[in-house]
PDB file of C-alpha atoms in Angstrom:
ATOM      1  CA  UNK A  10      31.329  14.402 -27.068  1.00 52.00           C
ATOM      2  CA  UNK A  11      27.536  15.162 -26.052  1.00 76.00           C
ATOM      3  CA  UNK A  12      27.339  18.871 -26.856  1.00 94.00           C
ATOM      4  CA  UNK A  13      28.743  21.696 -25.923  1.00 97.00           C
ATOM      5  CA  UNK A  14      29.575  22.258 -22.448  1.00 97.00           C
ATOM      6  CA  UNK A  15      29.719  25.591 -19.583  1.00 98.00           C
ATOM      7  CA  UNK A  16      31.462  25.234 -16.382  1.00 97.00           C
ATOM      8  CA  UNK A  17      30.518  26.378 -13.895  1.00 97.00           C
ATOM      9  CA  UNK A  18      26.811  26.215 -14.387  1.00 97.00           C
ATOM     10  CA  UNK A  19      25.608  28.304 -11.602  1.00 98.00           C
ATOM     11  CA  UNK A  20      27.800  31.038  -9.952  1.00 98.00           C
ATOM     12  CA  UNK A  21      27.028  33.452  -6.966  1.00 98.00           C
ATOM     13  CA  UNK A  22      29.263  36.391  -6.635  1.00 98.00           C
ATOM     14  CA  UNK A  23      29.408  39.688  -4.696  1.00 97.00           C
ATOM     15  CA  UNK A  24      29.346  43.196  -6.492  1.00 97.00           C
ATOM     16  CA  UNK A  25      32.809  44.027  -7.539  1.00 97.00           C
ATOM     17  CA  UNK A  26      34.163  40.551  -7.571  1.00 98.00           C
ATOM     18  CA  UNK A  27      35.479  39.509 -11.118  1.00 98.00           C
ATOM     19  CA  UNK A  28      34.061  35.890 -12.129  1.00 98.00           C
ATOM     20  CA  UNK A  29      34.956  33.757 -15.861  1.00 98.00           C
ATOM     21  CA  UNK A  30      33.154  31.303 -16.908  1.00 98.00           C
ATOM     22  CA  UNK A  31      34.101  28.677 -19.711  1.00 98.00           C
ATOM     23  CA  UNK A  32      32.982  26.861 -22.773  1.00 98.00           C
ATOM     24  CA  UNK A  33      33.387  23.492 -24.391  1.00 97.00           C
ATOM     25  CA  UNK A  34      32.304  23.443 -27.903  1.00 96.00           C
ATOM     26  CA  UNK A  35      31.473  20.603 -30.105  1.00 95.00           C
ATOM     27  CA  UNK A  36      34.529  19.433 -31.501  1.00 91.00           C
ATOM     28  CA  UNK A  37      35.651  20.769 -34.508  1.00 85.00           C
ATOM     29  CA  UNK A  38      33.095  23.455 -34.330  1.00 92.00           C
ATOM     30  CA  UNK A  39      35.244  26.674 -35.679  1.00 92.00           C
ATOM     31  CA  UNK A  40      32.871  28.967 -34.899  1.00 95.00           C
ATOM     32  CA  UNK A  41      31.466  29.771 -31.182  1.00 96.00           C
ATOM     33  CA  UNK A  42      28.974  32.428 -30.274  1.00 97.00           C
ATOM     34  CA  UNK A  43      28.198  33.761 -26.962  1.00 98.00           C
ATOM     35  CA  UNK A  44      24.816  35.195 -25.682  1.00 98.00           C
ATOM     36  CA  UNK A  45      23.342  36.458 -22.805  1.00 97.00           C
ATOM     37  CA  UNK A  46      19.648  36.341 -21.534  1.00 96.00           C
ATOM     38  CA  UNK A  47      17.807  38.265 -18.672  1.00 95.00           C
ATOM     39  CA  UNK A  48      14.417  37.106 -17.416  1.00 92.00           C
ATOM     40  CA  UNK A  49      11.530  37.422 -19.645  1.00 91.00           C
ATOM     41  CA  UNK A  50      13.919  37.977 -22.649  1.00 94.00           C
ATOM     42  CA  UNK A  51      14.999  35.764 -25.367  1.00 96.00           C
ATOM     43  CA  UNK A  52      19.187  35.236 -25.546  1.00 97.00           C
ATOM     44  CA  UNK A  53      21.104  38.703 -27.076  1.00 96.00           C
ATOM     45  CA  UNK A  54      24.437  38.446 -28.739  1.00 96.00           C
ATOM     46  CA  UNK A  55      27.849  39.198 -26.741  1.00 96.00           C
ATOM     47  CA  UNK A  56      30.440  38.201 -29.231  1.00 96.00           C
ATOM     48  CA  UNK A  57      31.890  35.865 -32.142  1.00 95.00           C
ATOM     49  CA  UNK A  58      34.772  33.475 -32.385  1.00 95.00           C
ATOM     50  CA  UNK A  59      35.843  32.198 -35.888  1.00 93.00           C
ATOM     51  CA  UNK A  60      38.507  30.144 -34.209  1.00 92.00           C
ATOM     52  CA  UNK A  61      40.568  31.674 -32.122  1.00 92.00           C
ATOM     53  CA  UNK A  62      39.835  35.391 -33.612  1.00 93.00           C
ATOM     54  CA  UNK A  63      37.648  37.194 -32.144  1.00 93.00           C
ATOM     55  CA  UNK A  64      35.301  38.725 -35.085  1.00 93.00           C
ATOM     56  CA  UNK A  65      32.625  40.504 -33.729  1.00 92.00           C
ATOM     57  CA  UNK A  66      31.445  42.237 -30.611  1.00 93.00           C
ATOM     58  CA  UNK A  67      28.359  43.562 -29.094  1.00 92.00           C
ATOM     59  CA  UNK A  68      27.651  46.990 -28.164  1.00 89.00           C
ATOM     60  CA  UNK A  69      25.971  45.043 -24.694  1.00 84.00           C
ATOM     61  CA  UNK A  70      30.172  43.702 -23.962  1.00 87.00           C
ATOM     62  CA  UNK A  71      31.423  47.055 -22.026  1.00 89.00           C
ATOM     63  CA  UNK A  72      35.228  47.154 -21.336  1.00 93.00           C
ATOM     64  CA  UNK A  73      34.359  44.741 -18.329  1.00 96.00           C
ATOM     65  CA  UNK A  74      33.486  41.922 -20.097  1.00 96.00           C
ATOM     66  CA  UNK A  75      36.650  40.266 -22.019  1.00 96.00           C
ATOM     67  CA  UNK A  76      36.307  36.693 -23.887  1.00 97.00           C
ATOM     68  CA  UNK A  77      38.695  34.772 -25.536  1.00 96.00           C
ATOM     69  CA  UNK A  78      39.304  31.287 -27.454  1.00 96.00           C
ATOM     70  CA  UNK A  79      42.886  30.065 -27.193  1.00 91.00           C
ATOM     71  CA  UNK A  80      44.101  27.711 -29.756  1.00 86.00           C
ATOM     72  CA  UNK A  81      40.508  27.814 -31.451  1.00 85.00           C
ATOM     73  CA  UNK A  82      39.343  25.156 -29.126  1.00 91.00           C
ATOM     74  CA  UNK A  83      37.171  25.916 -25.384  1.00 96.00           C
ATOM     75  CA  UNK A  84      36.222  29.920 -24.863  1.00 97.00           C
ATOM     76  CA  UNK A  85      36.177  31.700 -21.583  1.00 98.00           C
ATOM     77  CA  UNK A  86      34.456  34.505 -20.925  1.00 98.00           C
ATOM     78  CA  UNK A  87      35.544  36.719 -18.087  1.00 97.00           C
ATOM     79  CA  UNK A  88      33.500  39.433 -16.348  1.00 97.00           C
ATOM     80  CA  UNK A  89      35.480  42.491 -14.370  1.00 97.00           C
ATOM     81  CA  UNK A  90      34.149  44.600 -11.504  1.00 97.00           C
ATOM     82  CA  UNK A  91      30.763  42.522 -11.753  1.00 97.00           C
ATOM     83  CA  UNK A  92      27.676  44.693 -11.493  1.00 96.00           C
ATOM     84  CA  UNK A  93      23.972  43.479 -10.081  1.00 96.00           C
ATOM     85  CA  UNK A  94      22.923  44.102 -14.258  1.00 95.00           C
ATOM     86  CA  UNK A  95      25.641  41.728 -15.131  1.00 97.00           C
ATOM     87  CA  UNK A  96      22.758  39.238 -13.312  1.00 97.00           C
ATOM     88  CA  UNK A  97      22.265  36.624 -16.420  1.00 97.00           C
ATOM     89  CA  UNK A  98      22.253  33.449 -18.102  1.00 97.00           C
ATOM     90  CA  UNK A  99      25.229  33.205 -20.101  1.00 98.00           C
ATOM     91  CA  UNK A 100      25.034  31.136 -23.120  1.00 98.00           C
ATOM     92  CA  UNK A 101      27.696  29.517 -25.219  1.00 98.00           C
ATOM     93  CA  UNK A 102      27.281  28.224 -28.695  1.00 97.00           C
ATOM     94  CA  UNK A 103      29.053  26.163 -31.292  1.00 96.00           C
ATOM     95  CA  UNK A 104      28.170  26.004 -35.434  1.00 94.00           C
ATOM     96  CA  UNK A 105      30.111  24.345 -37.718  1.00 89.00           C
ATOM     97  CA  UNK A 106      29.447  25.835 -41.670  1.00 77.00           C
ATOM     98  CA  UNK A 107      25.603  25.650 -41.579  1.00 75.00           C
ATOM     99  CA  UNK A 108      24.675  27.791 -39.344  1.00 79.00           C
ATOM    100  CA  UNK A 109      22.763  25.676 -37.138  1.00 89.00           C
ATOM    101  CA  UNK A 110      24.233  26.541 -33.546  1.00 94.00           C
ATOM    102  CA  UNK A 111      24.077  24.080 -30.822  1.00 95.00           C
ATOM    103  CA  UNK A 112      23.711  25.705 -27.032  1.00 97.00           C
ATOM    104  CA  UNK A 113      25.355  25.000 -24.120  1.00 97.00           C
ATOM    105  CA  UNK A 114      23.436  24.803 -20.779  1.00 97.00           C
ATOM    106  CA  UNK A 115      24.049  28.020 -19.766  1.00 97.00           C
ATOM    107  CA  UNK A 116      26.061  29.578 -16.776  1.00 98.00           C
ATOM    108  CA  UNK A 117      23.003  31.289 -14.101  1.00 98.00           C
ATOM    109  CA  UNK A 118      25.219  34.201 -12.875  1.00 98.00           C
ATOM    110  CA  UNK A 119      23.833  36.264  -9.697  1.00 98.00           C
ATOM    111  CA  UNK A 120      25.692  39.367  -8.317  1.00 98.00           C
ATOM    112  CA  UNK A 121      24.879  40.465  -4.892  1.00 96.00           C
TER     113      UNK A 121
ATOM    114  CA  UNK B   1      18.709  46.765 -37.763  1.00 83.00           C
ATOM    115  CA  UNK B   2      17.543  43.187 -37.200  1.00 90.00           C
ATOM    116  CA  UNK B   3      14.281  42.537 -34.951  1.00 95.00           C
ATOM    117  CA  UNK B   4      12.289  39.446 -33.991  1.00 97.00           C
ATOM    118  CA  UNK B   5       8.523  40.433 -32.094  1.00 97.00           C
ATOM    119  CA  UNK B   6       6.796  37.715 -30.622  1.00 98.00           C
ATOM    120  CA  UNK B   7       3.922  39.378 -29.713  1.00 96.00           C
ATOM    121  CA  UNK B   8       2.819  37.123 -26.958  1.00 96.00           C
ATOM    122  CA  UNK B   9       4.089  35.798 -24.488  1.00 96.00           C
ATOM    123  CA  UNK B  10       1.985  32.414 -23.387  1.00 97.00           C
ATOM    124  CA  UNK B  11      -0.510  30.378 -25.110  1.00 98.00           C
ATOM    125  CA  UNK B  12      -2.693  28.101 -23.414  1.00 98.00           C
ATOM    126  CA  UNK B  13      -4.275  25.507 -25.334  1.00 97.00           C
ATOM    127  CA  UNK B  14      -6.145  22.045 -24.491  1.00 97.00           C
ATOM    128  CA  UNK B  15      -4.578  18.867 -25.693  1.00 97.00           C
ATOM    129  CA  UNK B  16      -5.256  18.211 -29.377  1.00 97.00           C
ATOM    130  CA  UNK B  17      -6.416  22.262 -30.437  1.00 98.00           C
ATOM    131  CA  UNK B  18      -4.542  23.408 -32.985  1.00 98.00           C
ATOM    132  CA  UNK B  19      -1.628  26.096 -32.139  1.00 97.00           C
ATOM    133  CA  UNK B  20      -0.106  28.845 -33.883  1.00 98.00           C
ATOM    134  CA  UNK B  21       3.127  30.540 -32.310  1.00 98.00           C
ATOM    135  CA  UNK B  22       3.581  34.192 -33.828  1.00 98.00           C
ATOM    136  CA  UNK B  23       7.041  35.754 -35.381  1.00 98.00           C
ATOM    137  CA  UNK B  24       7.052  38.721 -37.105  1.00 97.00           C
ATOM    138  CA  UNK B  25      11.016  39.835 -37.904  1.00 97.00           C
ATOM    139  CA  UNK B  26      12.185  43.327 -39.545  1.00 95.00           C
ATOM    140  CA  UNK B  27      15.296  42.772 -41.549  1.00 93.00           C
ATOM    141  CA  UNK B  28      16.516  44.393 -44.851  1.00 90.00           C
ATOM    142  CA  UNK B  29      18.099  41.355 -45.907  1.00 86.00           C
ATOM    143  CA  UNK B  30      17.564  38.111 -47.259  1.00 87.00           C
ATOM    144  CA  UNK B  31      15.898  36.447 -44.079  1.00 88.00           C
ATOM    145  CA  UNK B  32      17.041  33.078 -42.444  1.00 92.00           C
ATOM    146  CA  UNK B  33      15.017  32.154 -40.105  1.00 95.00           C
ATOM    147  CA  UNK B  34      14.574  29.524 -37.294  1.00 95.00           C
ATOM    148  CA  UNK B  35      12.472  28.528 -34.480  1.00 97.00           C
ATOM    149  CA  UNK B  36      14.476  27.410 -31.142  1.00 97.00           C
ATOM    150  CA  UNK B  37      12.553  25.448 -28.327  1.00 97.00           C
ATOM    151  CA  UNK B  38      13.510  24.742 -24.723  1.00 96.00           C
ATOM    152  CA  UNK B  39      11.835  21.917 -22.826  1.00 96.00           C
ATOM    153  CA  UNK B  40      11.303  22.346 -18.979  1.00 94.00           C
ATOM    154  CA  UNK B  41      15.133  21.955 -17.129  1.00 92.00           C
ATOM    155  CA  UNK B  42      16.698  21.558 -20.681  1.00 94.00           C
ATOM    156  CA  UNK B  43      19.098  23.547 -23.036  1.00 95.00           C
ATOM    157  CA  UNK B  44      17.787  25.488 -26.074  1.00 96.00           C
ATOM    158  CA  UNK B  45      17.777  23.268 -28.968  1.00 95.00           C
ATOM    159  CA  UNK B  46      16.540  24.115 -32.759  1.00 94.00           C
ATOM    160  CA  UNK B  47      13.281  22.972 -33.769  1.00 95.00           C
ATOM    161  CA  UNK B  48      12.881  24.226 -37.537  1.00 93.00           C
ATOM    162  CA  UNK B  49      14.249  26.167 -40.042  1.00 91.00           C
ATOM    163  CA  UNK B  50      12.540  27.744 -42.995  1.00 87.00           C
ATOM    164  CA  UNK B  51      15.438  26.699 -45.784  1.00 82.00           C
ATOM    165  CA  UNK B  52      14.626  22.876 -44.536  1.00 82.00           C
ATOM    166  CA  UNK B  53      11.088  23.063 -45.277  1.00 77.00           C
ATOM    167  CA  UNK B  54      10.482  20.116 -43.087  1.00 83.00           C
ATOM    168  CA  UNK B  55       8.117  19.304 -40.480  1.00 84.00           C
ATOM    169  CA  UNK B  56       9.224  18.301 -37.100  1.00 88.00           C
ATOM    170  CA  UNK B  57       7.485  17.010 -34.168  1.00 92.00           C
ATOM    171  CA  UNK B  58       4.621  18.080 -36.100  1.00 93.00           C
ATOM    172  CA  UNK B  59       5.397  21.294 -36.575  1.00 95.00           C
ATOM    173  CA  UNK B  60       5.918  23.619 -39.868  1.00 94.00           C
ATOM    174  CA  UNK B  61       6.385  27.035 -40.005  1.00 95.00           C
ATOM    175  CA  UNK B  62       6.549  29.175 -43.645  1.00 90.00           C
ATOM    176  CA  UNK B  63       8.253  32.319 -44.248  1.00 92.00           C
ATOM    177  CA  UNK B  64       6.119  34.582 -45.561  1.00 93.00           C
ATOM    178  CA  UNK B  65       8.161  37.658 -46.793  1.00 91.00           C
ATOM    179  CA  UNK B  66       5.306  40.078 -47.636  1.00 93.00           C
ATOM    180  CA  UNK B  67       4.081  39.660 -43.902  1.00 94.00           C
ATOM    181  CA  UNK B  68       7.499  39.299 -42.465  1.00 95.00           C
ATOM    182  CA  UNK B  69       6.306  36.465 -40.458  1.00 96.00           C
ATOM    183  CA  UNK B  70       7.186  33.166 -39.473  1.00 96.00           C
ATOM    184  CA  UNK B  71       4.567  31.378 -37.437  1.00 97.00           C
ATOM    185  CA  UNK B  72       4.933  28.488 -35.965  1.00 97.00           C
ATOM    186  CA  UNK B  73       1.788  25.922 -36.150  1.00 96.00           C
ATOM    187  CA  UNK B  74       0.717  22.826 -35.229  1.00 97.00           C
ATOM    188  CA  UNK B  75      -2.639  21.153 -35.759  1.00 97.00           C
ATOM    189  CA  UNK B  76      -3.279  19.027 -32.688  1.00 97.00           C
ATOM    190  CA  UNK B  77      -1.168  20.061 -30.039  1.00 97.00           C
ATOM    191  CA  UNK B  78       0.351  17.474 -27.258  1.00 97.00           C
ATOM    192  CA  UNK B  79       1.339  17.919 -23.578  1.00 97.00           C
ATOM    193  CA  UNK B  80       4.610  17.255 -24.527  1.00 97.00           C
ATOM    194  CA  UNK B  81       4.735  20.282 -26.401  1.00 98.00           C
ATOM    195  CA  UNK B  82       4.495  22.403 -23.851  1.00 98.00           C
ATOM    196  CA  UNK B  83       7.720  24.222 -23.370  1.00 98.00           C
ATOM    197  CA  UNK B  84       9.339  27.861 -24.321  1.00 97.00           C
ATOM    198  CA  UNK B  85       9.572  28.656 -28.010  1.00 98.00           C
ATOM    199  CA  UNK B  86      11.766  31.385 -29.512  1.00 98.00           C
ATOM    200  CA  UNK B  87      11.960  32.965 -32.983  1.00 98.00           C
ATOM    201  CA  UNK B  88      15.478  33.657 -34.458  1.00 97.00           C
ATOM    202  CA  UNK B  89      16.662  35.917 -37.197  1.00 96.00           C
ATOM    203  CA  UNK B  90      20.247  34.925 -38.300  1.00 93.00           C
ATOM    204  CA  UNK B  91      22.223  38.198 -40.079  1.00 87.00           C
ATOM    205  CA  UNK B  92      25.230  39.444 -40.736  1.00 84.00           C
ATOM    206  CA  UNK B  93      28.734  37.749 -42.125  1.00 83.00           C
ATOM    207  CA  UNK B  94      29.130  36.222 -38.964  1.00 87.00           C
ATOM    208  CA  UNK B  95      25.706  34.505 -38.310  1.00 88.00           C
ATOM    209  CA  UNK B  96      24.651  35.581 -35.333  1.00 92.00           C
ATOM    210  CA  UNK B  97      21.319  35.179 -34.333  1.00 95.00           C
ATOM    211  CA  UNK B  98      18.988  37.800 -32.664  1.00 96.00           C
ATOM    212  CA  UNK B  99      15.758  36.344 -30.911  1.00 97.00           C
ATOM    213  CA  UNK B 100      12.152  37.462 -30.048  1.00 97.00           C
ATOM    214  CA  UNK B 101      11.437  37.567 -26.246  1.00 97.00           C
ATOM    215  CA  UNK B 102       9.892  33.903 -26.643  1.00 97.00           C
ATOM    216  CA  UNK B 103       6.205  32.430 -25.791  1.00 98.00           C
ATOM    217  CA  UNK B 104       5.439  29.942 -23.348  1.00 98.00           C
ATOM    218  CA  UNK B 105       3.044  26.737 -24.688  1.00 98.00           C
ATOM    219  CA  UNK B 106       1.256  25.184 -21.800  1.00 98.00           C
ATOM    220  CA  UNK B 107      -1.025  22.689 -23.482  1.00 98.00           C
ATOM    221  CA  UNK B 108      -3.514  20.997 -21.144  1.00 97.00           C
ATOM    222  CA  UNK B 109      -4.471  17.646 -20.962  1.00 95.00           C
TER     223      UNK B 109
END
């Protein structure tokens, strides 16, 4: 295990096409965090996973944007109807209880 | 709510000048706070935190709660440091962090 992992790590897409992406935490990592970040900003919150329950959600995850966390173990995060906005890094991230939260690489999304 | 300012957004400095990154945060909370660096091609990886108190890599940063600030400094800066720094306020029962837009270090040999 060599950190937490997002597949795929680049995706291209056309307008109106749905796209998920996933994440590998750290094992035994119960909590998981995902973020999103546009050019020239720093990463913004999307939602929290303690789990598999889904705790917390941004006001930035409209009704297109589901995520989930079977079983407490890898996340996906799924994107409907994709927008040119919806153009992003998508980050994942994994804590265990103190509070230091390890990123993934990131999945580049580009909608066309 | 929550905010992280990073009021610049590069620093240039020659090899071995000293370097101060700035953080100023607005919470009305207890503040935990933490300075996250990513290296050219790399993932975003945590540098400090202000409950550690340590130094890494050279580096310290110190809360300051009157200021609401949270600079990051260094006194002789190395190539090697050159890379994108971000500021992060963790809040909330559920620990989620909200950054500053982040400052790019070139340092020059």
């Amino acid at each position: 295990d060599t950190g937490v992992s997002q597949d795929p790590r680049h995706k291209i897409t056309k307008r109106g096409q749905n796209v998920t992406f996933r994440c590998d935490p750290i094992s035994e990592h119960n909590r998981l965090y995902w973020y999103r970040q546009t050019l020239g900003q720093g990463p913004e919150f999307l939602t929290y996973f303690q789990n598999e329950a889904q705790l917390e959600k941004s006001r930035l995850l409209s009704d297109r944007f589901s995520a989930e966390r079977p079983k407490g173990s890898f996340s996906t995060l799924e994107i409907q109807r994709t927008e040119q906005g919806d153009s992003a890094m998508y980050l994942c991230a994994s804590s265990p209880l103190t509070n230091e939260q390890f990123f993934g690489p990131g999945t580049r999304l580009t909608v066309l | 709510a929550q905010r992280v300012t990073q009021p610049e957004k590069l620093l240039s400095v020659f090899k071995g000048a000293p370097v101060e990154l700035k953080c100023n945060y607005s919470y009305s909370g207890s503040p935990e706070l933490f300075w996250y660096v990513q290296y050219s091609r790399q993932r975003l990886q945590l540098l400090l935190r202000h409950i550690s108190r340590e130094s890494i890599k050279g580096f310290t940063a110190d809360l300051n709660k009157g200021e609401t600030s949270f600079h990051l400094k260094k006194p002789f800066a190395q190539e090697e440091d050159s890379a994108m720094y971000y500021c992060a306020l963790l809040s909330g029962a559920n620990s989620k962090l909200t950054f500053g837009k982040g400052i790019t270090l070139s340092v020059r040999p």
